[in-house]
Coordinates of N, CA, C and O in Angstrom, one line a residue:
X1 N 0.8 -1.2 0.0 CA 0.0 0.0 0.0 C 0.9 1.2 0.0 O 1.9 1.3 0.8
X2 N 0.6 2.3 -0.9 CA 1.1 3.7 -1.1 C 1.0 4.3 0.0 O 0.2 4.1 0.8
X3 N 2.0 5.3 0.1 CA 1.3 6.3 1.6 C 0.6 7.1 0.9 O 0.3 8.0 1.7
X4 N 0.0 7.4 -0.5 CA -1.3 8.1 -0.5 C -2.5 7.2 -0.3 O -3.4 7.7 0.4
X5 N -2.6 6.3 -0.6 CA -3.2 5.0 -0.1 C -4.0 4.9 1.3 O -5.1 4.6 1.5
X6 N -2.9 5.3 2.2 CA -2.8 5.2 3.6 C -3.8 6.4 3.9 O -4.9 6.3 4.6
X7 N -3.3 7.5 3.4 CA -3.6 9.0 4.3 C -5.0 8.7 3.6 O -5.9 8.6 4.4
X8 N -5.7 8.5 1.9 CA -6.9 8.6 1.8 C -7.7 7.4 2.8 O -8.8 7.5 3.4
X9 N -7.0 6.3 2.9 CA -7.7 5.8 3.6 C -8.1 6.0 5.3 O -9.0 5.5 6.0
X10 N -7.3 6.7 5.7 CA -7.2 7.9 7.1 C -8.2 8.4 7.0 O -9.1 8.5 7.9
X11 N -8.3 9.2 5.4 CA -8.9 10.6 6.0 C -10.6 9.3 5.4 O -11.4 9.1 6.3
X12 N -10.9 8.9 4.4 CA -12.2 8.0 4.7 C -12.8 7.6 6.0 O -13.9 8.0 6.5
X13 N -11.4 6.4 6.9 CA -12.5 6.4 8.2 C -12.6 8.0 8.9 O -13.7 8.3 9.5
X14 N -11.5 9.0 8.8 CA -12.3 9.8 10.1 C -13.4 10.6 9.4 O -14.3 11.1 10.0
X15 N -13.2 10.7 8.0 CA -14.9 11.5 7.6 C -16.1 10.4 7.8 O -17.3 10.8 7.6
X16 N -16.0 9.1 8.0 CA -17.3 8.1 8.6 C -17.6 8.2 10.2 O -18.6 8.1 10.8
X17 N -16.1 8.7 10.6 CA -16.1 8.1 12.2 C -16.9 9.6 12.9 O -17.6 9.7 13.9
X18 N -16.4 10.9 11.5 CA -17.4 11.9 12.3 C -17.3 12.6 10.8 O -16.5 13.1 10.1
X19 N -19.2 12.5 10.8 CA -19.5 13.0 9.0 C -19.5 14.9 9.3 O -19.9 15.4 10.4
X20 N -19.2 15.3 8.6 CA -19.2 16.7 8.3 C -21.0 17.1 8.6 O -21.4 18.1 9.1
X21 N -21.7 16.4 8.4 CA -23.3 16.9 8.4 C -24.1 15.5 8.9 O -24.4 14.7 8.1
X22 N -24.5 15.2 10.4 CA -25.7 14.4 10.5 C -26.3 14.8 10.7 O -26.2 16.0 11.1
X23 N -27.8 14.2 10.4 CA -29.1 14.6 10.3 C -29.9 13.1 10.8 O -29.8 12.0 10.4
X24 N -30.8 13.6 11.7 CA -31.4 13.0 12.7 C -33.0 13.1 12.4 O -33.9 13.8 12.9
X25 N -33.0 12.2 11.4 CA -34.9 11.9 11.0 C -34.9 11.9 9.6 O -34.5 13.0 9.1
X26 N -35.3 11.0 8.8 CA -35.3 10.8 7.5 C -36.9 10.5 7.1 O -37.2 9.4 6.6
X27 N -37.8 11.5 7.3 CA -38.7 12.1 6.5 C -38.6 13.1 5.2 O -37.4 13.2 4.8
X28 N -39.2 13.6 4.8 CA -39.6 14.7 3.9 C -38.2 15.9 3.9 O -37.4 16.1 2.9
X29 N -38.1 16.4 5.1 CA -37.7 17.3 5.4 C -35.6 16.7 5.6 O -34.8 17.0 4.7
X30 N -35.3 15.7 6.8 CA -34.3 14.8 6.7 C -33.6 14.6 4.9 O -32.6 15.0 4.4
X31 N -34.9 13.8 4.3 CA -34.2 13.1 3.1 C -33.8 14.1 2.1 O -33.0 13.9 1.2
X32 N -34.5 15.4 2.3 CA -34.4 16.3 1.1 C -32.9 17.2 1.5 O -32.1 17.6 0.6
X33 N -32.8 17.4 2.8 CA -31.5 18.0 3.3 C -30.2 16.7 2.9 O -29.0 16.9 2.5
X34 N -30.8 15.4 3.0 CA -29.5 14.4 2.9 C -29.1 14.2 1.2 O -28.0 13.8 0.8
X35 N -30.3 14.5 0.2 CA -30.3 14.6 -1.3 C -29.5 15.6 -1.8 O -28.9 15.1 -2.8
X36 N -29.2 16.7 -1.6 CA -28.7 17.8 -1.6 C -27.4 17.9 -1.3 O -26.6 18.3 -2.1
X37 N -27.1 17.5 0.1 CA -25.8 17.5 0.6 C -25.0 16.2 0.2 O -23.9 16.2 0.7
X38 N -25.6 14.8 -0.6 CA -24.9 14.4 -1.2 C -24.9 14.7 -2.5 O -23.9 14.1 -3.0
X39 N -25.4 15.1 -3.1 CA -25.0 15.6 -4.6 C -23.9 16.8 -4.7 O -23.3 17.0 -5.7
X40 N -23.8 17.5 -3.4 CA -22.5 18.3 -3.1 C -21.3 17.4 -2.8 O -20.2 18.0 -2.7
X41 N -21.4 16.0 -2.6 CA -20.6 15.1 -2.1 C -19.9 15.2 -0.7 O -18.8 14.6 -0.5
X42 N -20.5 16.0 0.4 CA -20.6 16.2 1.8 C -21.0 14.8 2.5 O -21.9 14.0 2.3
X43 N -19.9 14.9 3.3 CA -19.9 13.5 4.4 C -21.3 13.8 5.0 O -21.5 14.7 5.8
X44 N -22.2 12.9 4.7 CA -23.2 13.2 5.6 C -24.0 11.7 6.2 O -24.0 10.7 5.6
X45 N -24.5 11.8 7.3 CA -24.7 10.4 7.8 C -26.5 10.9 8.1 O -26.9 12.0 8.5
X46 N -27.1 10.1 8.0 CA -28.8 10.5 8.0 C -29.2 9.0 9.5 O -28.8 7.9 9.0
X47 N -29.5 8.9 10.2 CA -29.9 8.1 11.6 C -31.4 8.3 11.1 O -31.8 9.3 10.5
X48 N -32.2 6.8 11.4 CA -33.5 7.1 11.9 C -34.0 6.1 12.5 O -33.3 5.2 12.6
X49 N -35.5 6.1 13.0 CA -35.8 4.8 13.8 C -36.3 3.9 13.1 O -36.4 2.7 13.6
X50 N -36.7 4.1 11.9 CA -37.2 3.1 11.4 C -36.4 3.1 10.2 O -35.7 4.1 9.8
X51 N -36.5 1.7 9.4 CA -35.5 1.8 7.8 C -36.2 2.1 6.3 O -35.8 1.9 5.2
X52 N -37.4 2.6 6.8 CA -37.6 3.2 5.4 C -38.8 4.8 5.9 O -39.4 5.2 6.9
X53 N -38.5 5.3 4.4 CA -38.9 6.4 5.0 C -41.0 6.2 4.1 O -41.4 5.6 3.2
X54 N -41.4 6.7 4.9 CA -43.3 6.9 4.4 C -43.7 8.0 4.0 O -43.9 9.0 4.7
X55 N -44.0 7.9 2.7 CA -45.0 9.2 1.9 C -46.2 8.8 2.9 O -46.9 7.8 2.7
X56 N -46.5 9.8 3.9 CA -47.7 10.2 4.6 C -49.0 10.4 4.3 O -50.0 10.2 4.9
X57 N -48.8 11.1 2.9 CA -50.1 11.9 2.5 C -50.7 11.0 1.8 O -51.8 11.3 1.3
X58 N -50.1 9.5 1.4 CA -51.3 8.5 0.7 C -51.4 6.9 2.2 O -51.5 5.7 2.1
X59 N -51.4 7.9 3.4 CA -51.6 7.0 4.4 C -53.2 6.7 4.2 O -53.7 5.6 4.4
X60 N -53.9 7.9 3.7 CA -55.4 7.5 4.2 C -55.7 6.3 2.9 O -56.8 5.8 2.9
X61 N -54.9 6.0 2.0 CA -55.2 4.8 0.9 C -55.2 3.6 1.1 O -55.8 2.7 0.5
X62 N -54.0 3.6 2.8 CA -53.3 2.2 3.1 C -54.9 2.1 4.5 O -55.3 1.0 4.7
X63 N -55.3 3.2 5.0 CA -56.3 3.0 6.0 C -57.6 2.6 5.5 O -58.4 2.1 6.2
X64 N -57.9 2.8 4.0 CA -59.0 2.5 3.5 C -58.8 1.3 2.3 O -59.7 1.3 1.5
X65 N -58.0 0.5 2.3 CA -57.7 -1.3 2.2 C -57.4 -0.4 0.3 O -57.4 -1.3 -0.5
X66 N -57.3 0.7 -0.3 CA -57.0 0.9 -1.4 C -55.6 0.5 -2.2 O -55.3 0.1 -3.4
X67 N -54.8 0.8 -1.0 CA -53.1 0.4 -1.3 C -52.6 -0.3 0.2 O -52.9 -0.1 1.4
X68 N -51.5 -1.2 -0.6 CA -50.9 -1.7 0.4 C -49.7 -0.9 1.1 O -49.1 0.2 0.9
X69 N -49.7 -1.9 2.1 CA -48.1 -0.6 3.0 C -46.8 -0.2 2.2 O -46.1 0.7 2.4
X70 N -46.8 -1.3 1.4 CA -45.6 -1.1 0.6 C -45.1 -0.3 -0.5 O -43.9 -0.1 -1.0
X71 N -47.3 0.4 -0.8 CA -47.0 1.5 -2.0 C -46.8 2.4 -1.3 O -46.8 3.4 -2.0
X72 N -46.5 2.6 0.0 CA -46.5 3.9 0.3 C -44.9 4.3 1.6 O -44.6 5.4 2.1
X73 N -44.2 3.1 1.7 CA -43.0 2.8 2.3 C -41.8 2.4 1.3 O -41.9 1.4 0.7
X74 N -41.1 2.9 1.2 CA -39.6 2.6 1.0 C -38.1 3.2 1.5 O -37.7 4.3 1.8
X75 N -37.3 1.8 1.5 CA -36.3 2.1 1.9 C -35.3 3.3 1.9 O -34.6 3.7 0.9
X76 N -35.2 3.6 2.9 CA -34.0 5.2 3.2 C -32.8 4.6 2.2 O -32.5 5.4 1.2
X77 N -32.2 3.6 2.2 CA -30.6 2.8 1.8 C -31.3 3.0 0.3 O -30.5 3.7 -0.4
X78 N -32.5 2.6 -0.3 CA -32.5 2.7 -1.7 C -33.1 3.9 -2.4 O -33.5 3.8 -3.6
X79 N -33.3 5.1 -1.6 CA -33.5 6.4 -1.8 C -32.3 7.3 -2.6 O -32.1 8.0 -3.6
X80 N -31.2 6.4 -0.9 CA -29.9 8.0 -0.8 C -29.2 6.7 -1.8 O -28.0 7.1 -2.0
X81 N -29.4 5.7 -2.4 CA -28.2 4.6 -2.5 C -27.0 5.2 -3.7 O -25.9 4.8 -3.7
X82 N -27.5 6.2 -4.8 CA -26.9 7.1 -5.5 C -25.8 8.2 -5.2 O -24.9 8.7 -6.0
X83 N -26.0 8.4 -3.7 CA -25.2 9.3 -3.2 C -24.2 8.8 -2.2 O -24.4 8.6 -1.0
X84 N -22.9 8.4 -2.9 CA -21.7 8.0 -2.4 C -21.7 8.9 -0.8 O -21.4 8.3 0.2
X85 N -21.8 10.0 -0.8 CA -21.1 10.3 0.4 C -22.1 10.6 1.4 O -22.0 11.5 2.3
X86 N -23.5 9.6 1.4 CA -24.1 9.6 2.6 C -24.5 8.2 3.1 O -25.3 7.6 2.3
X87 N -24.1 7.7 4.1 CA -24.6 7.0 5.3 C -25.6 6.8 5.8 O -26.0 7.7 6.6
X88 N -26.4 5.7 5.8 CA -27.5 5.6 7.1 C -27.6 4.6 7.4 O -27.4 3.5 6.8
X89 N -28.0 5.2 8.7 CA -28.1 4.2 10.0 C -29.3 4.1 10.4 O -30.1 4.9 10.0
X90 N -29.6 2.9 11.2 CA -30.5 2.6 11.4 C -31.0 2.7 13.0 O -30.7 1.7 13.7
X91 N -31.8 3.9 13.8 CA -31.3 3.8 15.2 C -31.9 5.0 15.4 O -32.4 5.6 14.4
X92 N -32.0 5.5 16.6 CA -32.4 6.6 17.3 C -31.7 7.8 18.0 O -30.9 7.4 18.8
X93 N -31.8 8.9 17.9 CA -30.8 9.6 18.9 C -31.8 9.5 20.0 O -33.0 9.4 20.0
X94 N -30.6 9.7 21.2 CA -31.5 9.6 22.5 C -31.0 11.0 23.4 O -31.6 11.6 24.3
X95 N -29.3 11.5 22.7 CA -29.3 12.4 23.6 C -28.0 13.4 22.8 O -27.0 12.9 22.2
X96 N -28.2 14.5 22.9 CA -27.4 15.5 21.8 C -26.3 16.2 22.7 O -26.6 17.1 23.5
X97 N -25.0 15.8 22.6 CA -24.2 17.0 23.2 C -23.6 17.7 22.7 O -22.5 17.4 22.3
X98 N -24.3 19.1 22.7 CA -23.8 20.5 21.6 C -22.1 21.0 21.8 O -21.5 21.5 20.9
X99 N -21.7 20.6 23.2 CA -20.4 21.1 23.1 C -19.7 20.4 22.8 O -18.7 21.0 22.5
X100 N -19.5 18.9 22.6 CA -18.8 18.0 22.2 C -18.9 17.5 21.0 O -18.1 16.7 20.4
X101 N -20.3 18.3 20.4 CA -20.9 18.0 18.9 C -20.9 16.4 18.9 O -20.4 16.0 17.9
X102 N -21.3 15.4 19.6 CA -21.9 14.1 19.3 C -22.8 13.9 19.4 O -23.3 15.0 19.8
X103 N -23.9 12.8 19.2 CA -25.0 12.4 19.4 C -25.1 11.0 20.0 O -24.6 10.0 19.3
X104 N -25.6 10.9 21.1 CA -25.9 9.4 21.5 C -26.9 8.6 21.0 O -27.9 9.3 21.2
X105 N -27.1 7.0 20.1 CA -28.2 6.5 19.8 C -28.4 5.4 21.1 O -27.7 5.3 22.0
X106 N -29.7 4.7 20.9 CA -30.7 4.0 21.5 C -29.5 2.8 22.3 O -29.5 2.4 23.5
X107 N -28.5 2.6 20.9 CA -27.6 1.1 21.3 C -26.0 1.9 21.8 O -25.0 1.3 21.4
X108 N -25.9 3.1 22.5 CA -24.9 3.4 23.1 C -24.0 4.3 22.6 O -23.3 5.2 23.2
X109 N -24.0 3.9 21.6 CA -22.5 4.6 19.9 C -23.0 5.8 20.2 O -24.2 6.0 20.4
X110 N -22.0 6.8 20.2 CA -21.5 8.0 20.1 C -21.6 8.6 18.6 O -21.8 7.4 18.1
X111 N -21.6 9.1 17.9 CA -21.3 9.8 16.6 C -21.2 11.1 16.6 O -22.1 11.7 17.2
X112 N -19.9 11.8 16.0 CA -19.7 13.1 15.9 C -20.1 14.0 15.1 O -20.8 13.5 14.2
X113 N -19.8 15.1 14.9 CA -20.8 15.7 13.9 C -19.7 17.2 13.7 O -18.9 17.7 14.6
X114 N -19.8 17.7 12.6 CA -19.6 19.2 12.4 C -20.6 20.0 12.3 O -20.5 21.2 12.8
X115 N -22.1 19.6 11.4 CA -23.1 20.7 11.6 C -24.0 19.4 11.8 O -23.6 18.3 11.4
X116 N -25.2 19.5 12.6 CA -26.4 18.9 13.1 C -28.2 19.2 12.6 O -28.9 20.0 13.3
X117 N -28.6 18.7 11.8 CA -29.5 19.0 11.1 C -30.9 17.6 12.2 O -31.1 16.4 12.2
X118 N -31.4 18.7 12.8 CA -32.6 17.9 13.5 C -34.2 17.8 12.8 O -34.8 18.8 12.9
X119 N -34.7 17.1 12.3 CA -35.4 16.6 11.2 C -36.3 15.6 11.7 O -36.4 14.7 10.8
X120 N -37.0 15.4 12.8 CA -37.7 14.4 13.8 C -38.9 15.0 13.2 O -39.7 14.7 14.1
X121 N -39.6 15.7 12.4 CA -40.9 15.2 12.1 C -41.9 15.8 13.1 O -41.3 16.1 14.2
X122 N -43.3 16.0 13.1 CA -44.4 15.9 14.1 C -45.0 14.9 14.6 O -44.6 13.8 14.2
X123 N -45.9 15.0 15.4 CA -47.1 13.7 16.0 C -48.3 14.9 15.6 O -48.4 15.9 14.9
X124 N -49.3 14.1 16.7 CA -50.6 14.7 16.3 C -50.8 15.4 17.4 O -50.4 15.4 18.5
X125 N -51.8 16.5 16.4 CA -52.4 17.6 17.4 C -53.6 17.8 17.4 O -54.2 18.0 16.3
X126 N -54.3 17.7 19.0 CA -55.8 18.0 19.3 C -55.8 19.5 19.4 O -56.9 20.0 19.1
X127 N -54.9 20.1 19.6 CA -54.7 21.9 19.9 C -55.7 21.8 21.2 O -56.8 22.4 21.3
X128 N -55.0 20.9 22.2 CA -55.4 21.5 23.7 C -56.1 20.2 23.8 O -55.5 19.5 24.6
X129 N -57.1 19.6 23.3 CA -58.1 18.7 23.6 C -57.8 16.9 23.8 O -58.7 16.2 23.5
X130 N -57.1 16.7 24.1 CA -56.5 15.0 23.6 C -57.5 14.3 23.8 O -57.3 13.1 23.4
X131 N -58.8 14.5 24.6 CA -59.7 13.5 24.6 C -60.7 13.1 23.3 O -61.7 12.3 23.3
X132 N -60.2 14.1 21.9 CA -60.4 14.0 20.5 C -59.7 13.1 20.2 O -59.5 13.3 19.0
X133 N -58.9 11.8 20.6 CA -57.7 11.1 20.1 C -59.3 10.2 19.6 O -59.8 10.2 18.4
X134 N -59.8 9.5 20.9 CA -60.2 8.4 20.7 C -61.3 8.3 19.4 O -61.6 7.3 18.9
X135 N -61.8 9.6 19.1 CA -62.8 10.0 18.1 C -61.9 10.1 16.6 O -62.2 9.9 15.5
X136 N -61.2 10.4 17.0 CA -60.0 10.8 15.7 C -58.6 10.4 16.1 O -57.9 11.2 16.6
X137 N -58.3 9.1 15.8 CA -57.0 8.6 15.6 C -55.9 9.5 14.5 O -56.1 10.0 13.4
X138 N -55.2 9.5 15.2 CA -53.9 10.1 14.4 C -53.6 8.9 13.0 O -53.9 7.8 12.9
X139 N -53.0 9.8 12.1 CA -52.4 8.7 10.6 C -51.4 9.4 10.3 O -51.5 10.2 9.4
X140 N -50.0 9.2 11.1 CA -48.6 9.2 11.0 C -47.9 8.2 10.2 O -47.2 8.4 9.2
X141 N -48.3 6.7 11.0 CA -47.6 5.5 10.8 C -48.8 4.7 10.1 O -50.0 5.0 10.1
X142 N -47.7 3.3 9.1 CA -48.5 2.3 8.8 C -49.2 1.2 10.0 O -50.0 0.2 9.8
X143 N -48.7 1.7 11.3 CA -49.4 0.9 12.3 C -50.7 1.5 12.4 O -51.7 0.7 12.6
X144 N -51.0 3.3 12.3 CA -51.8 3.8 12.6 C -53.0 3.3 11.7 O -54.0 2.9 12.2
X145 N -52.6 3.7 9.9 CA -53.5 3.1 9.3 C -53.5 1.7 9.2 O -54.3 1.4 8.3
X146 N -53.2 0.9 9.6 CA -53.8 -0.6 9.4 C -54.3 -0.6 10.5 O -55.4 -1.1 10.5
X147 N -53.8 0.0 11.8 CA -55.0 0.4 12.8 C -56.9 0.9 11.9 O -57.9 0.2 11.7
X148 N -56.7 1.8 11.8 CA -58.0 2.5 11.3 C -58.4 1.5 10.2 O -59.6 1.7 9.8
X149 N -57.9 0.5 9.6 CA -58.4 -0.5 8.3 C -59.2 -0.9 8.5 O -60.4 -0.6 8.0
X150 N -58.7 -2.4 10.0 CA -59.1 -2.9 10.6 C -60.3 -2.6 11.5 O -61.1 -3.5 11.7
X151 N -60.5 -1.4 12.1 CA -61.9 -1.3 13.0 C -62.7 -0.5 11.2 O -63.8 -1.1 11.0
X152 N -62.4 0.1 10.5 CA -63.2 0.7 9.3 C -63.9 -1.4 8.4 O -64.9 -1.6 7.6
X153 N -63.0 -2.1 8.9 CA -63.3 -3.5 8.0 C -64.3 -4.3 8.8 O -65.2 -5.1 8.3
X154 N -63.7 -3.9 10.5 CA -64.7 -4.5 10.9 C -66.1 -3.6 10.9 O -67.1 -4.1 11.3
X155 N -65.9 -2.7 10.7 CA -67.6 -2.1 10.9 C -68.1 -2.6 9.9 O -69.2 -3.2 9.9
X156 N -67.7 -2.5 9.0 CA -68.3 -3.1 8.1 C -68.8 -4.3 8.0 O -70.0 -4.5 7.5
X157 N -67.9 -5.6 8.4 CA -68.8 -6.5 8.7 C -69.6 -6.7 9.5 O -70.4 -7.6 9.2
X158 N -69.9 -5.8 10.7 CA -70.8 -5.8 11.4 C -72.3 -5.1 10.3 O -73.4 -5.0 10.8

């Protein structure tokens, strides 16, 4: 092996070991900042809790038995898979330390960071009222709508 060999391969693991840009949630907002900053070819590492990301706005298709979960989920890995210089992981942040610039996930690992792009997405809002849940279920997740499928399939049979 060359010593140029050496130092690119140096400087490879420390731009993995701490990417120039993580971004913490790979929704809409997450994937479009990680599309961007790999086409600039910026070390960027994208974390999320789940491994694929969900077009939301055709959740009520998957709640109403019209499409399956699968038209409406795909994989984060075969989104960014074009963009050499971004990473993802599969996992949670659980805790941010600004002065040290790392992020702690769910399973312990540390990851460092130079800029921090937070991209966690919403839940639902009653605006004050939450005893509207049980009248109006939230439709975030494919748990939610196959939730609502199911009691909409069974009323029906009834």
């Amino acid at each position: 092996m060359t010593s140029r060999e050496i130092l690119t391969n140096l400087a490879d693991r420390r731009s993995r070991a701490c990417p120039e840009v993580l971004v913490s949630g790979a929704g809409f907002g997450g994937l479009e900042v990680a599309k961007a900053l790999g086409r600039a070819g910026i070390e960027t590492t994208v974390i999320d809790r789940r491994n694929h990301h969900l077009f939301q706005p055709l959740l009520y298709q998957v709640a109403t038995a019209a499409l399956s979960a699968t038209d409406v989920a795909e994989p984060i890995r075969r989104i960014l898979r074009r963009r050499k210089s971004v990473r993802v992981l599969f996992g949670e942040v659980t805790e941010i330390d600004t002065a040290a610039r790392t992020v702690r996930m769910t399973c312990g690992e540390r990851i460092g960071y130079r800029y921090l792009v937070l991209a966690s997405g919403a839940g639902h809002g009653y605006f004050g009222h939450d005893e509207w849940a049980q009248w109006a279920p939230g439709l975030k997740t494919i748990e939610d709508a196959r939730h609502i499928r199911s009691q909409l399939l069974l009323t029906f049979e009834r």
